Amino acid sequence: MELFSSSKKSLQRDIRRKHDILFIMKKKDRLAKNTKPKRSSAGIGLFAMENIKKGEFIIEYVGEIMTRKEADEAGGKYLFETSSNRVIDGSARSNKARYINHACKPNAEVEIERGHINAYAIKNIKEGEEVVYDYGKEYTDEYCKPCLCFSCKK
């Protein structure tokens, strides 16, 4: 009976591995949009270098994966929680998604998919327009009081 249980576990692991490979392949089909960090009203922002349609994948937020405890010890404002004990430190400059600024009226949103943080357009974004999303109340209360986003400055 133990042999069957071990084989079943192995089969489940193989299925998960194949699912992860398919997820990665699917992601490669939806390459990050052409974006570029440039000067913005908030310092540096991420700008669309091509038109991006509503619903399209824009970019993945990447970085070192750490535990909640490690993140608390490290501190910083580029920490993005993906689960109760998993955090991505996106502070590396190679993580272009770190330049997406906050806006109370965003044109993008992030979704956590299988531990990956992906940004999608929730509106059509024109070439040259800054990509922005709402960081959420907890973050803005700690780091952005008063709110200085371009939608609040108007």
Short mmCIF file of N, CA and C in Angstrom, two decimals:
data_model
loop_
_atom_site.label_atom_id
_atom_site.label_comp_id
_atom_site.label_asym_id
_atom_site.label_seq_id
_atom_site.Cartn_x
_atom_site.Cartn_y
_atom_site.Cartn_z
N MET A 1 0.82 -1.20 0.00
CA MET A 1 0.00 0.00 0.00
C MET A 1 0.86 1.26 0.00
N GLU A 2 1.98 1.24 0.70
CA GLU A 2 2.88 2.39 0.75
C GLU A 2 3.41 2.73 -0.64
N LEU A 3 3.69 1.71 -1.44
CA LEU A 3 4.18 1.92 -2.80
C LEU A 3 3.16 2.71 -3.61
N PHE A 4 1.88 2.37 -3.49
CA PHE A 4 0.83 3.07 -4.22
C PHE A 4 0.75 4.53 -3.78
N SER A 5 0.83 4.74 -2.47
CA SER A 5 0.74 6.10 -1.94
C SER A 5 1.92 6.94 -2.43
N SER A 6 3.12 6.34 -2.46
CA SER A 6 4.29 7.05 -2.95
C SER A 6 4.15 7.37 -4.43
N SER A 7 3.63 6.43 -5.20
CA SER A 7 3.43 6.66 -6.63
C SER A 7 2.39 7.75 -6.85
N LYS A 8 1.36 7.74 -6.03
CA LYS A 8 0.32 8.76 -6.15
C LYS A 8 0.90 10.14 -5.87
N LYS A 9 1.75 10.23 -4.82
CA LYS A 9 2.40 11.51 -4.50
C LYS A 9 3.30 11.94 -5.65
N SER A 10 4.02 10.99 -6.21
CA SER A 10 4.91 11.30 -7.33
C SER A 10 4.11 11.79 -8.53
N LEU A 11 2.99 11.14 -8.78
CA LEU A 11 2.13 11.54 -9.89
C LEU A 11 1.59 12.96 -9.67
N GLN A 12 1.16 13.24 -8.43
CA GLN A 12 0.65 14.58 -8.12
C GLN A 12 1.75 15.63 -8.31
N ARG A 13 2.98 15.31 -7.90
CA ARG A 13 4.10 16.23 -8.06
C ARG A 13 4.37 16.47 -9.55
N ASP A 14 4.33 15.41 -10.35
CA ASP A 14 4.53 15.54 -11.80
C ASP A 14 3.45 16.40 -12.43
N ILE A 15 2.21 16.23 -11.99
CA ILE A 15 1.10 17.03 -12.53
C ILE A 15 1.31 18.49 -12.18
N ARG A 16 1.69 18.77 -10.91
CA ARG A 16 1.96 20.16 -10.50
C ARG A 16 3.10 20.75 -11.32
N ARG A 17 4.16 19.97 -11.53
CA ARG A 17 5.31 20.43 -12.29
C ARG A 17 4.89 20.76 -13.73
N LYS A 18 4.09 19.89 -14.34
CA LYS A 18 3.62 20.14 -15.70
C LYS A 18 2.74 21.38 -15.74
N HIS A 19 1.90 21.55 -14.71
CA HIS A 19 1.03 22.72 -14.64
C HIS A 19 1.88 23.99 -14.54
N ASP A 20 2.95 23.95 -13.71
CA ASP A 20 3.84 25.10 -13.57
C ASP A 20 4.54 25.41 -14.88
N ILE A 21 4.96 24.37 -15.61
CA ILE A 21 5.61 24.57 -16.91
C ILE A 21 4.63 25.20 -17.88
N LEU A 22 3.40 24.72 -17.90
CA LEU A 22 2.39 25.30 -18.78
C LEU A 22 2.12 26.76 -18.41
N PHE A 23 2.10 27.06 -17.10
CA PHE A 23 1.89 28.44 -16.64
C PHE A 23 3.01 29.33 -17.15
N ILE A 24 4.26 28.85 -17.06
CA ILE A 24 5.41 29.62 -17.53
C ILE A 24 5.34 29.80 -19.04
N MET A 25 4.99 28.74 -19.77
CA MET A 25 4.89 28.84 -21.23
C MET A 25 3.80 29.83 -21.63
N LYS A 26 2.66 29.77 -20.93
CA LYS A 26 1.56 30.68 -21.21
C LYS A 26 2.01 32.12 -20.97
N LYS A 27 2.79 32.31 -19.90
CA LYS A 27 3.27 33.63 -19.56
C LYS A 27 4.22 34.16 -20.62
N LYS A 28 5.06 33.28 -21.18
CA LYS A 28 5.99 33.72 -22.22
C LYS A 28 5.23 34.16 -23.46
N ASP A 29 4.05 33.59 -23.68
CA ASP A 29 3.23 34.02 -24.81
C ASP A 29 2.72 35.44 -24.61
N ARG A 30 2.63 35.86 -23.38
CA ARG A 30 2.15 37.21 -23.08
C ARG A 30 3.30 38.01 -22.49
N LEU A 31 4.28 38.23 -23.31
CA LEU A 31 5.47 38.97 -22.88
C LEU A 31 5.10 40.33 -22.32
N ALA A 32 5.94 40.81 -21.44
CA ALA A 32 5.71 42.12 -20.85
C ALA A 32 5.60 43.17 -21.95
N LYS A 33 4.72 44.09 -21.73
CA LYS A 33 4.54 45.19 -22.68
C LYS A 33 5.79 46.07 -22.67
N ASN A 34 5.97 46.79 -23.75
CA ASN A 34 7.10 47.69 -23.86
C ASN A 34 6.86 48.88 -22.93
N THR A 35 7.58 48.90 -21.83
CA THR A 35 7.45 49.96 -20.83
C THR A 35 8.84 50.50 -20.51
N LYS A 36 8.86 51.71 -19.94
CA LYS A 36 10.14 52.33 -19.64
C LYS A 36 10.01 53.23 -18.41
N PRO A 37 10.92 53.10 -17.45
CA PRO A 37 10.92 54.04 -16.33
C PRO A 37 11.37 55.42 -16.81
N LYS A 38 10.61 56.45 -16.42
CA LYS A 38 10.94 57.83 -16.79
C LYS A 38 10.51 58.75 -15.65
N ARG A 39 10.92 60.00 -15.73
CA ARG A 39 10.50 61.00 -14.75
C ARG A 39 8.99 61.14 -14.76
N SER A 40 8.42 61.27 -13.55
CA SER A 40 6.97 61.47 -13.42
C SER A 40 6.73 62.48 -12.31
N SER A 41 5.49 62.78 -12.05
CA SER A 41 5.16 63.74 -10.99
C SER A 41 5.53 63.18 -9.61
N ALA A 42 5.70 61.86 -9.51
CA ALA A 42 6.04 61.25 -8.23
C ALA A 42 7.52 60.85 -8.15
N GLY A 43 8.33 61.32 -9.08
CA GLY A 43 9.75 60.94 -9.10
C GLY A 43 10.04 60.17 -10.38
N ILE A 44 10.05 58.84 -10.27
CA ILE A 44 10.21 57.99 -11.46
C ILE A 44 8.97 57.11 -11.55
N GLY A 45 8.44 56.99 -12.74
CA GLY A 45 7.26 56.14 -12.97
C GLY A 45 7.51 55.21 -14.13
N LEU A 46 6.61 54.28 -14.32
CA LEU A 46 6.71 53.34 -15.45
C LEU A 46 5.72 53.79 -16.51
N PHE A 47 6.22 54.00 -17.72
CA PHE A 47 5.40 54.54 -18.81
C PHE A 47 5.25 53.52 -19.92
N ALA A 48 4.07 53.51 -20.52
CA ALA A 48 3.79 52.64 -21.66
C ALA A 48 4.49 53.20 -22.89
N MET A 49 5.23 52.37 -23.59
CA MET A 49 5.90 52.79 -24.81
C MET A 49 5.14 52.28 -26.04
N GLU A 50 3.97 51.73 -25.79
CA GLU A 50 3.04 51.27 -26.83
C GLU A 50 1.65 51.30 -26.22
N ASN A 51 0.63 51.28 -27.05
CA ASN A 51 -0.74 51.22 -26.54
C ASN A 51 -0.96 49.87 -25.87
N ILE A 52 -1.64 49.89 -24.72
CA ILE A 52 -1.95 48.67 -23.98
C ILE A 52 -3.46 48.60 -23.83
N LYS A 53 -4.04 47.49 -24.26
CA LYS A 53 -5.49 47.35 -24.21
C LYS A 53 -5.94 46.85 -22.84
N LYS A 54 -7.15 47.25 -22.47
CA LYS A 54 -7.78 46.81 -21.23
C LYS A 54 -7.72 45.28 -21.16
N GLY A 55 -7.28 44.76 -20.01
CA GLY A 55 -7.21 43.33 -19.78
C GLY A 55 -5.87 42.71 -20.14
N GLU A 56 -4.99 43.44 -20.82
CA GLU A 56 -3.71 42.88 -21.23
C GLU A 56 -2.72 42.84 -20.07
N PHE A 57 -1.89 41.80 -20.08
CA PHE A 57 -0.78 41.67 -19.14
C PHE A 57 0.23 42.77 -19.43
N ILE A 58 0.71 43.44 -18.37
CA ILE A 58 1.68 44.52 -18.56
C ILE A 58 3.08 44.05 -18.17
N ILE A 59 3.22 43.59 -16.91
CA ILE A 59 4.55 43.25 -16.40
C ILE A 59 4.40 42.45 -15.11
N GLU A 60 5.43 41.69 -14.76
CA GLU A 60 5.45 40.96 -13.49
C GLU A 60 6.37 41.68 -12.51
N TYR A 61 5.93 41.77 -11.26
CA TYR A 61 6.73 42.33 -10.17
C TYR A 61 7.62 41.21 -9.67
N VAL A 62 8.94 41.36 -9.77
CA VAL A 62 9.86 40.28 -9.43
C VAL A 62 10.86 40.73 -8.37
N GLY A 63 11.48 39.75 -7.74
CA GLY A 63 12.50 40.05 -6.74
C GLY A 63 12.79 38.86 -5.87
N GLU A 64 13.56 39.10 -4.83
CA GLU A 64 13.94 38.05 -3.90
C GLU A 64 12.71 37.61 -3.10
N ILE A 65 12.54 36.30 -2.99
CA ILE A 65 11.43 35.75 -2.21
C ILE A 65 11.93 35.53 -0.79
N MET A 66 11.15 36.01 0.17
CA MET A 66 11.53 35.87 1.57
C MET A 66 10.30 35.58 2.44
N THR A 67 10.57 35.15 3.66
CA THR A 67 9.48 34.90 4.60
C THR A 67 9.01 36.24 5.17
N ARG A 68 7.86 36.21 5.80
CA ARG A 68 7.30 37.41 6.45
C ARG A 68 8.29 37.92 7.50
N LYS A 69 8.89 36.99 8.26
CA LYS A 69 9.83 37.38 9.32
C LYS A 69 11.06 38.06 8.72
N GLU A 70 11.60 37.51 7.64
CA GLU A 70 12.76 38.12 6.98
C GLU A 70 12.41 39.51 6.44
N ALA A 71 11.21 39.64 5.89
CA ALA A 71 10.77 40.92 5.35
C ALA A 71 10.62 41.96 6.45
N ASP A 72 10.07 41.54 7.60
CA ASP A 72 9.92 42.46 8.74
C ASP A 72 11.28 42.95 9.22
N GLU A 73 12.27 42.03 9.23
CA GLU A 73 13.62 42.39 9.66
C GLU A 73 14.30 43.30 8.64
N ALA A 74 14.09 43.03 7.36
CA ALA A 74 14.73 43.80 6.29
C ALA A 74 14.11 45.17 6.14
N GLY A 75 12.80 45.25 6.26
CA GLY A 75 12.10 46.52 6.06
C GLY A 75 12.18 46.97 4.62
N GLY A 76 11.60 48.11 4.32
CA GLY A 76 11.65 48.66 2.98
C GLY A 76 10.27 48.86 2.41
N LYS A 77 10.21 49.66 1.34
CA LYS A 77 8.90 49.96 0.77
C LYS A 77 8.61 49.21 -0.52
N TYR A 78 9.49 48.30 -0.94
CA TYR A 78 9.25 47.51 -2.15
C TYR A 78 8.87 46.07 -1.82
N LEU A 79 8.39 45.84 -0.61
CA LEU A 79 7.98 44.50 -0.19
C LEU A 79 6.54 44.26 -0.59
N PHE A 80 6.29 43.15 -1.29
CA PHE A 80 4.96 42.84 -1.78
C PHE A 80 4.58 41.46 -1.27
N GLU A 81 3.54 41.41 -0.44
CA GLU A 81 3.10 40.16 0.18
C GLU A 81 2.28 39.33 -0.80
N THR A 82 2.66 38.06 -0.98
CA THR A 82 1.91 37.17 -1.87
C THR A 82 1.08 36.15 -1.10
N SER A 83 1.42 35.95 0.17
CA SER A 83 0.64 35.08 1.05
C SER A 83 0.96 35.47 2.49
N SER A 84 0.38 34.78 3.44
CA SER A 84 0.58 35.16 4.84
C SER A 84 2.04 35.03 5.27
N ASN A 85 2.85 34.20 4.58
CA ASN A 85 4.24 34.04 4.99
C ASN A 85 5.22 34.17 3.82
N ARG A 86 4.79 34.72 2.70
CA ARG A 86 5.68 34.84 1.54
C ARG A 86 5.64 36.28 1.02
N VAL A 87 6.83 36.86 0.87
CA VAL A 87 6.96 38.25 0.46
C VAL A 87 7.99 38.33 -0.66
N ILE A 88 7.76 39.21 -1.62
CA ILE A 88 8.74 39.46 -2.66
C ILE A 88 9.34 40.84 -2.43
N ASP A 89 10.67 40.88 -2.35
CA ASP A 89 11.38 42.14 -2.20
C ASP A 89 11.75 42.62 -3.61
N GLY A 90 11.01 43.59 -4.10
CA GLY A 90 11.20 44.08 -5.46
C GLY A 90 12.10 45.29 -5.55
N SER A 91 13.01 45.47 -4.60
CA SER A 91 13.83 46.69 -4.56
C SER A 91 14.92 46.74 -5.62
N ALA A 92 15.26 45.63 -6.24
CA ALA A 92 16.31 45.64 -7.28
C ALA A 92 15.87 46.50 -8.46
N ARG A 93 16.78 47.31 -8.97
CA ARG A 93 16.45 48.19 -10.09
C ARG A 93 16.09 47.41 -11.36
N SER A 94 16.49 46.15 -11.43
CA SER A 94 16.14 45.33 -12.59
C SER A 94 14.64 44.99 -12.61
N ASN A 95 13.95 45.20 -11.50
CA ASN A 95 12.51 44.98 -11.41
C ASN A 95 11.79 46.24 -11.89
N LYS A 96 11.53 46.32 -13.21
CA LYS A 96 10.91 47.54 -13.75
C LYS A 96 9.54 47.81 -13.14
N ALA A 97 8.84 46.77 -12.69
CA ALA A 97 7.50 46.95 -12.12
C ALA A 97 7.54 47.77 -10.83
N ARG A 98 8.68 47.85 -10.18
CA ARG A 98 8.79 48.64 -8.95
C ARG A 98 8.53 50.12 -9.21
N TYR A 99 8.63 50.54 -10.47
CA TYR A 99 8.42 51.95 -10.82
C TYR A 99 6.95 52.30 -11.07
N ILE A 100 6.07 51.32 -10.94
CA ILE A 100 4.64 51.64 -11.08
C ILE A 100 4.21 52.40 -9.84
N ASN A 101 3.76 53.62 -10.05
CA ASN A 101 3.36 54.48 -8.93
C ASN A 101 1.91 54.26 -8.53
N HIS A 102 1.58 54.80 -7.36
CA HIS A 102 0.21 54.74 -6.82
C HIS A 102 -0.66 55.81 -7.47
N ALA A 103 -1.92 55.48 -7.66
CA ALA A 103 -2.92 56.47 -8.04
C ALA A 103 -4.26 56.03 -7.48
N CYS A 104 -5.01 56.97 -6.98
CA CYS A 104 -6.35 56.67 -6.46
C CYS A 104 -7.31 56.31 -7.59
N LYS A 105 -6.99 56.76 -8.81
CA LYS A 105 -7.77 56.41 -10.00
C LYS A 105 -6.82 55.67 -10.96
N PRO A 106 -6.61 54.38 -10.72
CA PRO A 106 -5.60 53.63 -11.47
C PRO A 106 -6.04 53.22 -12.88
N ASN A 107 -5.03 52.87 -13.70
CA ASN A 107 -5.31 52.29 -15.02
C ASN A 107 -4.82 50.85 -15.09
N ALA A 108 -4.30 50.35 -13.97
CA ALA A 108 -3.82 48.97 -13.89
C ALA A 108 -4.16 48.40 -12.52
N GLU A 109 -4.09 47.09 -12.41
CA GLU A 109 -4.25 46.42 -11.12
C GLU A 109 -3.32 45.22 -11.09
N VAL A 110 -3.00 44.77 -9.89
CA VAL A 110 -2.14 43.60 -9.76
C VAL A 110 -2.97 42.42 -9.31
N GLU A 111 -2.57 41.26 -9.79
CA GLU A 111 -3.18 40.00 -9.38
C GLU A 111 -2.08 39.06 -8.95
N ILE A 112 -2.30 38.35 -7.85
CA ILE A 112 -1.34 37.36 -7.40
C ILE A 112 -1.81 36.02 -7.95
N GLU A 113 -0.98 35.45 -8.84
CA GLU A 113 -1.32 34.20 -9.52
C GLU A 113 -0.21 33.18 -9.27
N ARG A 114 -0.52 32.16 -8.48
CA ARG A 114 0.45 31.11 -8.16
C ARG A 114 1.76 31.69 -7.63
N GLY A 115 1.64 32.70 -6.76
CA GLY A 115 2.81 33.31 -6.15
C GLY A 115 3.49 34.37 -6.99
N HIS A 116 2.98 34.63 -8.18
CA HIS A 116 3.54 35.65 -9.06
C HIS A 116 2.66 36.90 -8.98
N ILE A 117 3.28 38.06 -9.01
CA ILE A 117 2.56 39.33 -8.95
C ILE A 117 2.55 39.91 -10.35
N ASN A 118 1.38 39.90 -10.97
CA ASN A 118 1.24 40.35 -12.35
C ASN A 118 0.37 41.59 -12.44
N ALA A 119 0.80 42.54 -13.26
CA ALA A 119 0.04 43.77 -13.47
C ALA A 119 -0.72 43.67 -14.79
N TYR A 120 -2.00 44.06 -14.75
CA TYR A 120 -2.87 44.04 -15.92
C TYR A 120 -3.52 45.40 -16.08
N ALA A 121 -3.79 45.77 -17.33
CA ALA A 121 -4.48 47.03 -17.61
C ALA A 121 -5.96 46.87 -17.30
N ILE A 122 -6.53 47.83 -16.55
CA ILE A 122 -7.97 47.82 -16.30
C ILE A 122 -8.68 48.87 -17.16
N LYS A 123 -7.88 49.61 -17.90
CA LYS A 123 -8.37 50.60 -18.87
C LYS A 123 -7.40 50.54 -20.04
N ASN A 124 -7.80 51.08 -21.17
CA ASN A 124 -6.85 51.25 -22.27
C ASN A 124 -5.81 52.27 -21.83
N ILE A 125 -4.54 51.95 -22.05
CA ILE A 125 -3.45 52.84 -21.68
C ILE A 125 -2.77 53.26 -22.98
N LYS A 126 -2.68 54.55 -23.17
CA LYS A 126 -2.09 55.08 -24.40
C LYS A 126 -0.57 55.13 -24.30
N GLU A 127 0.08 55.03 -25.44
CA GLU A 127 1.53 55.18 -25.51
C GLU A 127 1.91 56.51 -24.86
N GLY A 128 2.92 56.47 -23.98
CA GLY A 128 3.37 57.68 -23.29
C GLY A 128 2.69 57.92 -21.95
N GLU A 129 1.62 57.18 -21.66
CA GLU A 129 0.88 57.35 -20.41
C GLU A 129 1.55 56.55 -19.29
N GLU A 130 1.52 57.10 -18.09
CA GLU A 130 2.10 56.41 -16.94
C GLU A 130 1.19 55.26 -16.50
N VAL A 131 1.78 54.12 -16.17
CA VAL A 131 1.06 52.96 -15.64
C VAL A 131 0.99 53.14 -14.12
N VAL A 132 -0.23 53.11 -13.55
CA VAL A 132 -0.42 53.33 -12.11
C VAL A 132 -1.47 52.35 -11.57
N TYR A 133 -1.31 51.97 -10.31
CA TYR A 133 -2.34 51.19 -9.65
C TYR A 133 -2.51 51.66 -8.22
N ASP A 134 -3.60 51.28 -7.61
CA ASP A 134 -3.91 51.67 -6.23
C ASP A 134 -3.17 50.73 -5.29
N TYR A 135 -2.26 51.28 -4.49
CA TYR A 135 -1.47 50.46 -3.57
C TYR A 135 -2.28 49.92 -2.40
N GLY A 136 -3.44 50.51 -2.14
CA GLY A 136 -4.26 50.07 -1.02
C GLY A 136 -4.07 50.97 0.19
N LYS A 137 -5.09 50.98 1.04
CA LYS A 137 -5.15 51.87 2.18
C LYS A 137 -3.99 51.69 3.17
N GLU A 138 -3.64 50.44 3.47
CA GLU A 138 -2.59 50.19 4.45
C GLU A 138 -1.26 50.82 4.02
N TYR A 139 -0.88 50.61 2.77
CA TYR A 139 0.37 51.16 2.26
C TYR A 139 0.32 52.69 2.19
N THR A 140 -0.76 53.21 1.61
CA THR A 140 -0.85 54.66 1.44
C THR A 140 -0.92 55.39 2.79
N ASP A 141 -1.57 54.78 3.78
CA ASP A 141 -1.61 55.40 5.11
C ASP A 141 -0.20 55.48 5.71
N GLU A 142 0.62 54.46 5.45
CA GLU A 142 1.95 54.43 6.03
C GLU A 142 2.96 55.28 5.25
N TYR A 143 2.90 55.25 3.93
CA TYR A 143 3.94 55.89 3.12
C TYR A 143 3.49 57.11 2.31
N CYS A 144 2.21 57.30 2.12
CA CYS A 144 1.75 58.33 1.16
C CYS A 144 0.78 59.33 1.75
N LYS A 145 0.94 59.72 2.99
CA LYS A 145 0.04 60.70 3.58
C LYS A 145 0.69 62.06 3.59
N PRO A 146 0.10 63.09 3.05
CA PRO A 146 -1.14 63.06 2.28
C PRO A 146 -0.88 62.48 0.89
N CYS A 147 -1.92 62.00 0.26
CA CYS A 147 -1.79 61.40 -1.07
C CYS A 147 -1.37 62.48 -2.08
N LEU A 148 -0.32 62.19 -2.82
CA LEU A 148 0.21 63.15 -3.80
C LEU A 148 0.06 62.63 -5.23
N CYS A 149 -0.78 61.60 -5.41
CA CYS A 149 -0.94 61.06 -6.76
C CYS A 149 -1.56 62.10 -7.68
N PHE A 150 -1.37 61.92 -8.99
CA PHE A 150 -1.84 62.94 -9.93
C PHE A 150 -3.35 63.08 -9.92
N SER A 151 -4.10 62.04 -9.54
CA SER A 151 -5.55 62.19 -9.49
C SER A 151 -6.01 63.01 -8.28
N CYS A 152 -5.21 63.00 -7.20
CA CYS A 152 -5.55 63.80 -6.01
C CYS A 152 -5.03 65.23 -6.11
N LYS A 153 -3.98 65.44 -6.91
CA LYS A 153 -3.40 66.79 -7.06
C LYS A 153 -4.30 67.71 -7.86
N LYS A 154 -5.15 67.15 -8.70
CA LYS A 154 -6.02 67.96 -9.58
C LYS A 154 -7.02 68.76 -8.80
#
